Amino acid sequence: MAQRPINPAWLIRQADELGYRNKGPGQPRNADLRRAVSVAYYALYHDVVLRVCTHQMPKCPDVERWSWSRLFTHKGTRRVCDVVSSSGPAPQHVAESVRHMRANQSLVDVAIAFVSLQQARFEADYDHAAEFTKPTTLSFVDQARDAMRKLSVIAGSADYGRFMALMAMHATPR
Amino acid sequence: MATDEGVAQGLAGWLGGKTFGSVTVLASKATIATDLEEEPAVFLDLTVSDPAPNTDTWPIEDVLALRRAVLRKASELQLAMRIYVRLSPATDAPQEDDTPALFG
């Protein structure tokens, strides 16, 4: 059987389809809007995690990186994004690196998108009172897409390396 | 000294009427509640102008400009809590399952 890994770009496409992108006026089913928000978050989550694994293990086979991707947690990845997107005190021993990352608008946009999408996914999946409209939902999808694009643009830079390293250190061996 | 609640309301008030590219904030409300990590956070619910005709949503650059402005202002106001921005369009439209007779 063919190996069909999780492809973040395919998740973004699915989120667009669920949100009725380019289908004219009208809104899809509410359950589809909620699912689109959830899928957009997972697209960004998997994109970040796969990038960290590729960055740390460039010469290893895909299947080994996929296995390592299971060591990441939603809480750990969020913690790194919180550090990058906030203006509060940075962790002492990486303060200089965090200062660099916070000065990088693209990276801050990625971190803000991650934190926003994770909360939105939580509301989409659990909060009956949360409101999801087509414009709101597709805006979340755009934020995920934009964050993935920005990571791709800054790949190879010092700030990208700092972000990848901090992410890798928040993985949990298990 | 201003309370977090007061500062959050001040932030919401500051946003009212502001325009970020094609996005104008028509109404704003700040609520302090716990987020998914059970940490207190500010939820900014903003009703904004509808997306331009024949577009599905607001331009990403305008949305990012709004979010960055919120974070800058929050930092200026020394609001330490996480802030979540939730946008709603001025006009709602029926969703496919709003009419069970049609969509089940």
PDB file of C-alpha atoms in Angstrom:
ATOM      1  CA  MET A   1       0.000   0.000   0.000  1.00  0.00           C
ATOM      2  CA  ALA A   2       1.233   3.504  -0.809  1.00  0.00           C
ATOM      3  CA  GLN A   3       2.429   5.637   2.089  1.00  0.00           C
ATOM      4  CA  ARG A   4       0.207   8.707   2.358  1.00  0.00           C
ATOM      5  CA  PRO A   5       1.523  11.045   5.036  1.00  0.00           C
ATOM      6  CA  ILE A   6      -0.281  14.081   6.437  1.00  0.00           C
ATOM      7  CA  ASN A   7       0.296  16.912   3.992  1.00  0.00           C
ATOM      8  CA  PRO A   8      -0.279  20.395   5.493  1.00  0.00           C
ATOM      9  CA  ALA A   9      -1.002  21.876   2.045  1.00  0.00           C
ATOM     10  CA  TRP A  10      -3.740  19.293   1.511  1.00  0.00           C
ATOM     11  CA  LEU A  11      -5.243  20.212   4.875  1.00  0.00           C
ATOM     12  CA  ILE A  12      -5.338  23.865   3.815  1.00  0.00           C
ATOM     13  CA  ARG A  13      -7.082  22.840   0.598  1.00  0.00           C
ATOM     14  CA  GLN A  14      -9.610  20.856   2.602  1.00  0.00           C
ATOM     15  CA  ALA A  15     -10.233  23.848   4.907  1.00  0.00           C
ATOM     16  CA  ASP A  16     -10.858  26.054   1.858  1.00  0.00           C
ATOM     17  CA  GLU A  17     -13.304  23.500   0.463  1.00  0.00           C
ATOM     18  CA  LEU A  18     -15.160  23.184   3.761  1.00  0.00           C
ATOM     19  CA  GLY A  19     -15.351  26.977   4.041  1.00  0.00           C
ATOM     20  CA  TYR A  20     -16.755  27.358   0.515  1.00  0.00           C
ATOM     21  CA  ARG A  21     -13.839  29.417  -0.793  1.00  0.00           C
ATOM     22  CA  ASN A  22     -14.639  30.861  -4.239  1.00  0.00           C
ATOM     23  CA  LYS A  23     -18.136  29.414  -4.248  1.00  0.00           C
ATOM     24  CA  GLY A  24     -19.966  32.735  -4.315  1.00  0.00           C
ATOM     25  CA  PRO A  25     -22.396  34.090  -1.732  1.00  0.00           C
ATOM     26  CA  GLY A  26     -23.988  32.027   0.995  1.00  0.00           C
ATOM     27  CA  GLN A  27     -22.496  30.117   3.877  1.00  0.00           C
ATOM     28  CA  PRO A  28     -21.830  26.395   4.228  1.00  0.00           C
ATOM     29  CA  ARG A  29     -23.078  24.250   7.095  1.00  0.00           C
ATOM     30  CA  ASN A  30     -21.955  25.407  10.532  1.00  0.00           C
ATOM     31  CA  ALA A  31     -20.378  22.007  11.182  1.00  0.00           C
ATOM     32  CA  ASP A  32     -18.283  22.470   8.035  1.00  0.00           C
ATOM     33  CA  LEU A  33     -17.154  25.925   9.154  1.00  0.00           C
ATOM     34  CA  ARG A  34     -16.117  24.554  12.536  1.00  0.00           C
ATOM     35  CA  ARG A  35     -14.278  21.664  10.865  1.00  0.00           C
ATOM     36  CA  ALA A  36     -12.494  24.099   8.540  1.00  0.00           C
ATOM     37  CA  VAL A  37     -11.123  26.049  11.512  1.00  0.00           C
ATOM     38  CA  SER A  38      -9.951  22.838  13.134  1.00  0.00           C
ATOM     39  CA  VAL A  39      -8.310  21.610   9.938  1.00  0.00           C
ATOM     40  CA  ALA A  40      -6.576  24.974   9.410  1.00  0.00           C
ATOM     41  CA  TYR A  41      -5.028  24.700  12.869  1.00  0.00           C
ATOM     42  CA  TYR A  42      -3.814  21.169  12.190  1.00  0.00           C
ATOM     43  CA  ALA A  43      -2.325  22.285   8.866  1.00  0.00           C
ATOM     44  CA  LEU A  44      -0.171  24.831  10.670  1.00  0.00           C
ATOM     45  CA  TYR A  45       0.631  22.462  13.545  1.00  0.00           C
ATOM     46  CA  HIS A  46       1.852  19.719  11.208  1.00  0.00           C
ATOM     47  CA  ASP A  47       3.724  22.210   9.037  1.00  0.00           C
ATOM     48  CA  VAL A  48       5.639  23.530  12.047  1.00  0.00           C
ATOM     49  CA  VAL A  49       6.374  20.090  13.469  1.00  0.00           C
ATOM     50  CA  LEU A  50       7.474  18.605  10.133  1.00  0.00           C
ATOM     51  CA  ARG A  51       9.724  21.614   9.570  1.00  0.00           C
ATOM     52  CA  VAL A  52      11.367  21.108  12.965  1.00  0.00           C
ATOM     53  CA  CYS A  53      11.953  17.412  12.239  1.00  0.00           C
ATOM     54  CA  THR A  54      13.380  18.196   8.796  1.00  0.00           C
ATOM     55  CA  HIS A  55      15.575  20.931  10.232  1.00  0.00           C
ATOM     56  CA  GLN A  56      16.929  18.703  12.982  1.00  0.00           C
ATOM     57  CA  MET A  57      17.233  15.496  10.943  1.00  0.00           C
ATOM     58  CA  PRO A  58      17.910  16.571   7.350  1.00  0.00           C
ATOM     59  CA  LYS A  59      19.623  13.347   6.331  1.00  0.00           C
ATOM     60  CA  CYS A  60      17.161  10.907   7.885  1.00  0.00           C
ATOM     61  CA  PRO A  61      14.424   9.104   5.944  1.00  0.00           C
ATOM     62  CA  ASP A  62      10.928  10.614   5.944  1.00  0.00           C
ATOM     63  CA  VAL A  63       9.520   7.710   7.899  1.00  0.00           C
ATOM     64  CA  GLU A  64      11.958   8.388  10.756  1.00  0.00           C
ATOM     65  CA  ARG A  65      11.021  12.068  10.831  1.00  0.00           C
ATOM     66  CA  TRP A  66       7.321  11.185  10.854  1.00  0.00           C
ATOM     67  CA  SER A  67       7.980   9.028  13.866  1.00  0.00           C
ATOM     68  CA  TRP A  68       9.817  11.828  15.674  1.00  0.00           C
ATOM     69  CA  SER A  69       6.979  14.223  14.899  1.00  0.00           C
ATOM     70  CA  ARG A  70       4.922  12.250  17.434  1.00  0.00           C
ATOM     71  CA  LEU A  71       7.134  13.596  20.237  1.00  0.00           C
ATOM     72  CA  PHE A  72       5.686  17.088  19.854  1.00  0.00           C
ATOM     73  CA  THR A  73       2.763  18.316  21.904  1.00  0.00           C
ATOM     74  CA  HIS A  74       0.234  21.038  21.238  1.00  0.00           C
ATOM     75  CA  LYS A  75       1.093  22.584  24.591  1.00  0.00           C
ATOM     76  CA  GLY A  76       4.838  22.611  23.906  1.00  0.00           C
ATOM     77  CA  THR A  77       4.539  24.173  20.462  1.00  0.00           C
ATOM     78  CA  ARG A  78       2.133  26.732  21.840  1.00  0.00           C
ATOM     79  CA  ARG A  79       4.527  27.618  24.661  1.00  0.00           C
ATOM     80  CA  VAL A  80       7.217  28.525  22.129  1.00  0.00           C
ATOM     81  CA  CYS A  81       4.740  30.632  20.135  1.00  0.00           C
ATOM     82  CA  ASP A  82       3.646  32.361  23.334  1.00  0.00           C
ATOM     83  CA  VAL A  83       7.248  33.290  24.077  1.00  0.00           C
ATOM     84  CA  VAL A  84       7.789  34.663  20.556  1.00  0.00           C
ATOM     85  CA  SER A  85       4.516  36.587  20.290  1.00  0.00           C
ATOM     86  CA  SER A  86       4.389  38.114  23.757  1.00  0.00           C
ATOM     87  CA  SER A  87       6.226  41.146  25.057  1.00  0.00           C
ATOM     88  CA  GLY A  88       6.655  39.720  28.559  1.00  0.00           C
ATOM     89  CA  PRO A  89       9.910  38.554  30.118  1.00  0.00           C
ATOM     90  CA  ALA A  90      11.738  35.967  28.013  1.00  0.00           C
ATOM     91  CA  PRO A  91      13.185  32.760  29.476  1.00  0.00           C
ATOM     92  CA  GLN A  92      16.494  33.829  31.007  1.00  0.00           C
ATOM     93  CA  HIS A  93      18.949  31.608  29.136  1.00  0.00           C
ATOM     94  CA  VAL A  94      17.509  32.255  25.683  1.00  0.00           C
ATOM     95  CA  ALA A  95      16.598  35.905  26.194  1.00  0.00           C
ATOM     96  CA  GLU A  96      18.977  37.118  23.483  1.00  0.00           C
ATOM     97  CA  SER A  97      17.585  34.626  20.960  1.00  0.00           C
ATOM     98  CA  VAL A  98      14.022  35.563  21.883  1.00  0.00           C
ATOM     99  CA  ARG A  99      14.869  39.243  21.406  1.00  0.00           C
ATOM    100  CA  HIS A 100      15.982  38.450  17.844  1.00  0.00           C
ATOM    101  CA  MET A 101      12.854  36.398  17.131  1.00  0.00           C
ATOM    102  CA  ARG A 102      10.531  39.081  18.486  1.00  0.00           C
ATOM    103  CA  ALA A 103      12.149  41.579  16.131  1.00  0.00           C
ATOM    104  CA  ASN A 104      11.298  39.357  13.167  1.00  0.00           C
ATOM    105  CA  GLN A 105       7.775  40.365  12.099  1.00  0.00           C
ATOM    106  CA  SER A 106       7.284  37.268   9.951  1.00  0.00           C
ATOM    107  CA  LEU A 107       8.097  34.987  12.857  1.00  0.00           C
ATOM    108  CA  VAL A 108       5.866  36.976  15.201  1.00  0.00           C
ATOM    109  CA  ASP A 109       3.025  36.645  12.672  1.00  0.00           C
ATOM    110  CA  VAL A 110       3.578  32.870  12.628  1.00  0.00           C
ATOM    111  CA  ALA A 111       3.488  32.727  16.424  1.00  0.00           C
ATOM    112  CA  ILE A 112       0.352  34.881  16.654  1.00  0.00           C
ATOM    113  CA  ALA A 113      -1.363  32.743  14.022  1.00  0.00           C
ATOM    114  CA  PHE A 114      -0.484  29.559  15.906  1.00  0.00           C
ATOM    115  CA  VAL A 115      -1.791  30.785  19.265  1.00  0.00           C
ATOM    116  CA  SER A 116      -4.947  32.262  17.679  1.00  0.00           C
ATOM    117  CA  LEU A 117      -5.701  29.155  15.651  1.00  0.00           C
ATOM    118  CA  GLN A 118      -5.165  26.794  18.557  1.00  0.00           C
ATOM    119  CA  GLN A 119      -7.699  28.713  20.659  1.00  0.00           C
ATOM    120  CA  ALA A 120     -10.097  28.945  17.696  1.00  0.00           C
ATOM    121  CA  ARG A 121      -9.818  25.184  17.120  1.00  0.00           C
ATOM    122  CA  PHE A 122     -10.654  24.586  20.777  1.00  0.00           C
ATOM    123  CA  GLU A 123     -13.742  26.785  20.451  1.00  0.00           C
ATOM    124  CA  ALA A 124     -14.739  25.243  17.117  1.00  0.00           C
ATOM    125  CA  ASP A 125     -14.618  21.750  18.564  1.00  0.00           C
ATOM    126  CA  TYR A 126     -16.049  22.337  22.051  1.00  0.00           C
ATOM    127  CA  ASP A 127     -17.849  25.678  22.447  1.00  0.00           C
ATOM    128  CA  HIS A 128     -21.512  25.595  21.400  1.00  0.00           C
ATOM    129  CA  ALA A 129     -21.782  29.358  21.868  1.00  0.00           C
ATOM    130  CA  ALA A 130     -18.840  30.233  19.615  1.00  0.00           C
ATOM    131  CA  GLU A 131     -19.845  31.887  16.363  1.00  0.00           C
ATOM    132  CA  PHE A 132     -18.288  30.868  13.077  1.00  0.00           C
ATOM    133  CA  THR A 133     -19.174  32.614   9.850  1.00  0.00           C
ATOM    134  CA  LYS A 134     -17.693  32.100   6.418  1.00  0.00           C
ATOM    135  CA  PRO A 135     -15.571  35.309   6.515  1.00  0.00           C
ATOM    136  CA  THR A 136     -14.301  34.502  10.028  1.00  0.00           C
ATOM    137  CA  THR A 137     -13.489  30.921   9.142  1.00  0.00           C
ATOM    138  CA  LEU A 138     -11.722  31.716   5.881  1.00  0.00           C
ATOM    139  CA  SER A 139      -9.768  34.436   7.663  1.00  0.00           C
ATOM    140  CA  PHE A 140      -8.424  31.739  10.017  1.00  0.00           C
ATOM    141  CA  VAL A 141      -7.563  29.588   7.005  1.00  0.00           C
ATOM    142  CA  ASP A 142      -5.739  32.558   5.470  1.00  0.00           C
ATOM    143  CA  GLN A 143      -3.789  33.054   8.681  1.00  0.00           C
ATOM    144  CA  ALA A 144      -2.650  29.430   8.644  1.00  0.00           C
ATOM    145  CA  ARG A 145      -1.691  29.667   4.972  1.00  0.00           C
ATOM    146  CA  ASP A 146       0.127  32.960   5.536  1.00  0.00           C
ATOM    147  CA  ALA A 147       2.058  31.517   8.504  1.00  0.00           C
ATOM    148  CA  MET A 148       3.113  28.482   6.467  1.00  0.00           C
ATOM    149  CA  ARG A 149       4.239  30.725   3.619  1.00  0.00           C
ATOM    150  CA  LYS A 150       6.228  32.967   5.960  1.00  0.00           C
ATOM    151  CA  LEU A 151       8.002  29.978   7.507  1.00  0.00           C
ATOM    152  CA  SER A 152       8.922  28.866   4.015  1.00  0.00           C
ATOM    153  CA  VAL A 153      10.271  32.339   3.150  1.00  0.00           C
ATOM    154  CA  ILE A 154      12.463  32.668   6.261  1.00  0.00           C
ATOM    155  CA  ALA A 155      13.690  29.047   6.160  1.00  0.00           C
ATOM    156  CA  GLY A 156      17.461  28.988   6.426  1.00  0.00           C
ATOM    157  CA  SER A 157      17.717  32.257   8.355  1.00  0.00           C
ATOM    158  CA  ALA A 158      19.186  32.567  11.836  1.00  0.00           C
ATOM    159  CA  ASP A 159      15.769  33.360  13.316  1.00  0.00           C
ATOM    160  CA  TYR A 160      14.261  30.298  11.650  1.00  0.00           C
ATOM    161  CA  GLY A 161      17.028  28.202  13.220  1.00  0.00           C
ATOM    162  CA  ARG A 162      16.339  29.734  16.633  1.00  0.00           C
ATOM    163  CA  PHE A 163      12.621  28.991  16.291  1.00  0.00           C
ATOM    164  CA  MET A 164      13.262  25.414  15.171  1.00  0.00           C
ATOM    165  CA  ALA A 165      15.710  24.829  18.033  1.00  0.00           C
ATOM    166  CA  LEU A 166      13.338  26.161  20.671  1.00  0.00           C
ATOM    167  CA  MET A 167      10.532  24.043  19.232  1.00  0.00           C
ATOM    168  CA  ALA A 168      12.704  20.914  19.251  1.00  0.00           C
ATOM    169  CA  MET A 169      13.563  21.524  22.907  1.00  0.00           C
ATOM    170  CA  HIS A 170       9.877  21.530  23.770  1.00  0.00           C
ATOM    171  CA  ALA A 171       9.320  18.067  22.330  1.00  0.00           C
ATOM    172  CA  THR A 172       8.750  15.364  24.912  1.00  0.00           C
ATOM    173  CA  PRO A 173      10.614  12.064  24.556  1.00  0.00           C
ATOM    174  CA  ARG A 174       8.153   9.208  25.002  1.00  0.00           C
TER     175      ARG A 174
ATOM    176  CA  MET B   1      -4.108  51.582  39.479  1.00  0.00           C
ATOM    177  CA  ALA B   2      -6.281  50.310  36.631  1.00  0.00           C
ATOM    178  CA  THR B   3      -7.563  46.753  36.904  1.00  0.00           C
ATOM    179  CA  ASP B   4      -7.033  44.231  34.100  1.00  0.00           C
ATOM    180  CA  GLU B   5     -10.746  44.460  33.393  1.00  0.00           C
ATOM    181  CA  GLY B   6     -10.523  48.243  33.095  1.00  0.00           C
ATOM    182  CA  VAL B   7      -7.478  48.055  30.841  1.00  0.00           C
ATOM    183  CA  ALA B   8      -9.162  45.430  28.652  1.00  0.00           C
ATOM    184  CA  GLN B   9     -12.223  47.625  28.295  1.00  0.00           C
ATOM    185  CA  GLY B  10      -9.934  50.546  27.468  1.00  0.00           C
ATOM    186  CA  LEU B  11      -8.353  48.456  24.721  1.00  0.00           C
ATOM    187  CA  ALA B  12     -11.771  47.597  23.294  1.00  0.00           C
ATOM    188  CA  GLY B  13     -12.778  51.250  23.430  1.00  0.00           C
ATOM    189  CA  TRP B  14      -9.571  52.315  21.695  1.00  0.00           C
ATOM    190  CA  LEU B  15     -10.356  49.923  18.818  1.00  0.00           C
ATOM    191  CA  GLY B  16     -13.873  51.255  18.209  1.00  0.00           C
ATOM    192  CA  GLY B  17     -14.102  53.085  14.878  1.00  0.00           C
ATOM    193  CA  LYS B  18     -10.503  52.320  13.895  1.00  0.00           C
ATOM    194  CA  THR B  19      -9.790  51.240  10.322  1.00  0.00           C
ATOM    195  CA  PHE B  20      -7.095  48.813   9.195  1.00  0.00           C
ATOM    196  CA  GLY B  21      -7.018  48.824   5.400  1.00  0.00           C
ATOM    197  CA  SER B  22     -10.456  47.602   4.373  1.00  0.00           C
ATOM    198  CA  VAL B  23     -11.430  46.526   7.889  1.00  0.00           C
ATOM    199  CA  THR B  24     -13.305  49.019  10.073  1.00  0.00           C
ATOM    200  CA  VAL B  25     -14.151  48.135  13.658  1.00  0.00           C
ATOM    201  CA  LEU B  26     -17.859  48.879  14.091  1.00  0.00           C
ATOM    202  CA  ALA B  27     -18.312  47.508  17.601  1.00  0.00           C
ATOM    203  CA  SER B  28     -15.935  46.036  20.144  1.00  0.00           C
ATOM    204  CA  LYS B  29     -16.307  44.175  23.399  1.00  0.00           C
ATOM    205  CA  ALA B  30     -13.676  42.841  25.791  1.00  0.00           C
ATOM    206  CA  THR B  31     -14.309  39.867  28.042  1.00  0.00           C
ATOM    207  CA  ILE B  32     -11.901  38.306  30.493  1.00  0.00           C
ATOM    208  CA  ALA B  33     -12.330  34.552  30.579  1.00  0.00           C
ATOM    209  CA  THR B  34     -10.121  31.481  30.735  1.00  0.00           C
ATOM    210  CA  ASP B  35      -8.603  30.144  27.537  1.00  0.00           C
ATOM    211  CA  LEU B  36      -7.930  26.542  26.550  1.00  0.00           C
ATOM    212  CA  GLU B  37      -5.067  26.376  29.045  1.00  0.00           C
ATOM    213  CA  GLU B  38      -7.360  27.618  31.819  1.00  0.00           C
ATOM    214  CA  GLU B  39      -5.380  30.850  31.984  1.00  0.00           C
ATOM    215  CA  PRO B  40      -7.192  34.190  32.241  1.00  0.00           C
ATOM    216  CA  ALA B  41      -7.156  35.932  28.878  1.00  0.00           C
ATOM    217  CA  VAL B  42      -8.765  38.870  27.131  1.00  0.00           C
ATOM    218  CA  PHE B  43     -11.200  38.001  24.372  1.00  0.00           C
ATOM    219  CA  LEU B  44     -11.805  40.914  22.029  1.00  0.00           C
ATOM    220  CA  ASP B  45     -14.993  40.392  20.054  1.00  0.00           C
ATOM    221  CA  LEU B  46     -15.019  42.785  17.155  1.00  0.00           C
ATOM    222  CA  THR B  47     -17.831  43.391  14.720  1.00  0.00           C
ATOM    223  CA  VAL B  48     -16.166  44.695  11.601  1.00  0.00           C
ATOM    224  CA  SER B  49     -17.217  45.900   8.172  1.00  0.00           C
ATOM    225  CA  ASP B  50     -18.219  43.164   5.748  1.00  0.00           C
ATOM    226  CA  PRO B  51     -15.620  41.859   3.292  1.00  0.00           C
ATOM    227  CA  ALA B  52     -15.626  43.675  -0.042  1.00  0.00           C
ATOM    228  CA  PRO B  53     -18.291  42.509  -2.521  1.00  0.00           C
ATOM    229  CA  ASN B  54     -17.398  39.291  -4.335  1.00  0.00           C
ATOM    230  CA  THR B  55     -14.757  38.370  -1.773  1.00  0.00           C
ATOM    231  CA  ASP B  56     -15.000  35.607   0.797  1.00  0.00           C
ATOM    232  CA  THR B  57     -13.145  37.270   3.652  1.00  0.00           C
ATOM    233  CA  TRP B  58     -10.992  40.231   4.644  1.00  0.00           C
ATOM    234  CA  PRO B  59      -7.481  40.679   3.167  1.00  0.00           C
ATOM    235  CA  ILE B  60      -4.934  38.900   5.329  1.00  0.00           C
ATOM    236  CA  GLU B  61      -2.666  41.961   5.508  1.00  0.00           C
ATOM    237  CA  ASP B  62      -5.513  44.045   6.961  1.00  0.00           C
ATOM    238  CA  VAL B  63      -6.303  41.383   9.549  1.00  0.00           C
ATOM    239  CA  LEU B  64      -2.627  41.119  10.501  1.00  0.00           C
ATOM    240  CA  ALA B  65      -2.374  44.909  10.770  1.00  0.00           C
ATOM    241  CA  LEU B  66      -5.315  44.872  13.178  1.00  0.00           C
ATOM    242  CA  ARG B  67      -3.799  42.088  15.299  1.00  0.00           C
ATOM    243  CA  ARG B  68      -0.394  43.777  15.445  1.00  0.00           C
ATOM    244  CA  ALA B  69      -2.000  47.067  16.464  1.00  0.00           C
ATOM    245  CA  VAL B  70      -3.898  45.305  19.253  1.00  0.00           C
ATOM    246  CA  LEU B  71      -0.708  43.719  20.595  1.00  0.00           C
ATOM    247  CA  ARG B  72       1.202  47.012  20.397  1.00  0.00           C
ATOM    248  CA  LYS B  73      -1.532  48.844  22.261  1.00  0.00           C
ATOM    249  CA  ALA B  74      -1.817  46.062  24.846  1.00  0.00           C
ATOM    250  CA  SER B  75       1.909  46.259  25.447  1.00  0.00           C
ATOM    251  CA  GLU B  76       1.637  50.037  25.791  1.00  0.00           C
ATOM    252  CA  LEU B  77      -1.169  49.562  28.322  1.00  0.00           C
ATOM    253  CA  GLN B  78       0.949  46.909  30.102  1.00  0.00           C
ATOM    254  CA  LEU B  79      -1.765  44.325  29.683  1.00  0.00           C
ATOM    255  CA  ALA B  80       0.066  41.089  30.388  1.00  0.00           C
ATOM    256  CA  MET B  81      -2.703  38.596  29.629  1.00  0.00           C
ATOM    257  CA  ARG B  82      -2.987  36.730  26.348  1.00  0.00           C
ATOM    258  CA  ILE B  83      -5.314  38.460  23.914  1.00  0.00           C
ATOM    259  CA  TYR B  84      -7.532  36.724  21.409  1.00  0.00           C
ATOM    260  CA  VAL B  85      -9.157  38.719  18.626  1.00  0.00           C
ATOM    261  CA  ARG B  86     -12.425  37.360  17.216  1.00  0.00           C
ATOM    262  CA  LEU B  87     -13.853  39.004  14.113  1.00  0.00           C
ATOM    263  CA  SER B  88     -17.477  38.935  13.032  1.00  0.00           C
ATOM    264  CA  PRO B  89     -18.850  40.490   9.867  1.00  0.00           C
ATOM    265  CA  ALA B  90     -21.482  43.203  10.188  1.00  0.00           C
ATOM    266  CA  THR B  91     -23.933  41.142   8.168  1.00  0.00           C
ATOM    267  CA  ASP B  92     -24.750  37.529   8.878  1.00  0.00           C
ATOM    268  CA  ALA B  93     -26.068  35.286   6.117  1.00  0.00           C
ATOM    269  CA  PRO B  94     -28.014  32.050   6.432  1.00  0.00           C
ATOM    270  CA  GLN B  95     -25.915  28.929   6.772  1.00  0.00           C
ATOM    271  CA  GLU B  96     -26.890  25.778   4.946  1.00  0.00           C
ATOM    272  CA  ASP B  97     -28.273  24.010   7.967  1.00  0.00           C
ATOM    273  CA  ASP B  98     -30.183  27.009   9.357  1.00  0.00           C
ATOM    274  CA  THR B  99     -33.255  25.759   7.471  1.00  0.00           C
ATOM    275  CA  PRO B 100     -33.723  22.092   8.383  1.00  0.00           C
ATOM    276  CA  ALA B 101     -36.633  21.725   5.956  1.00  0.00           C
ATOM    277  CA  LEU B 102     -34.243  22.452   3.117  1.00  0.00           C
ATOM    278  CA  PHE B 103     -31.076  20.821   4.337  1.00  0.00           C
ATOM    279  CA  GLY B 104     -32.059  18.322   7.043  1.00  0.00           C
TER     280      GLY B 104
END
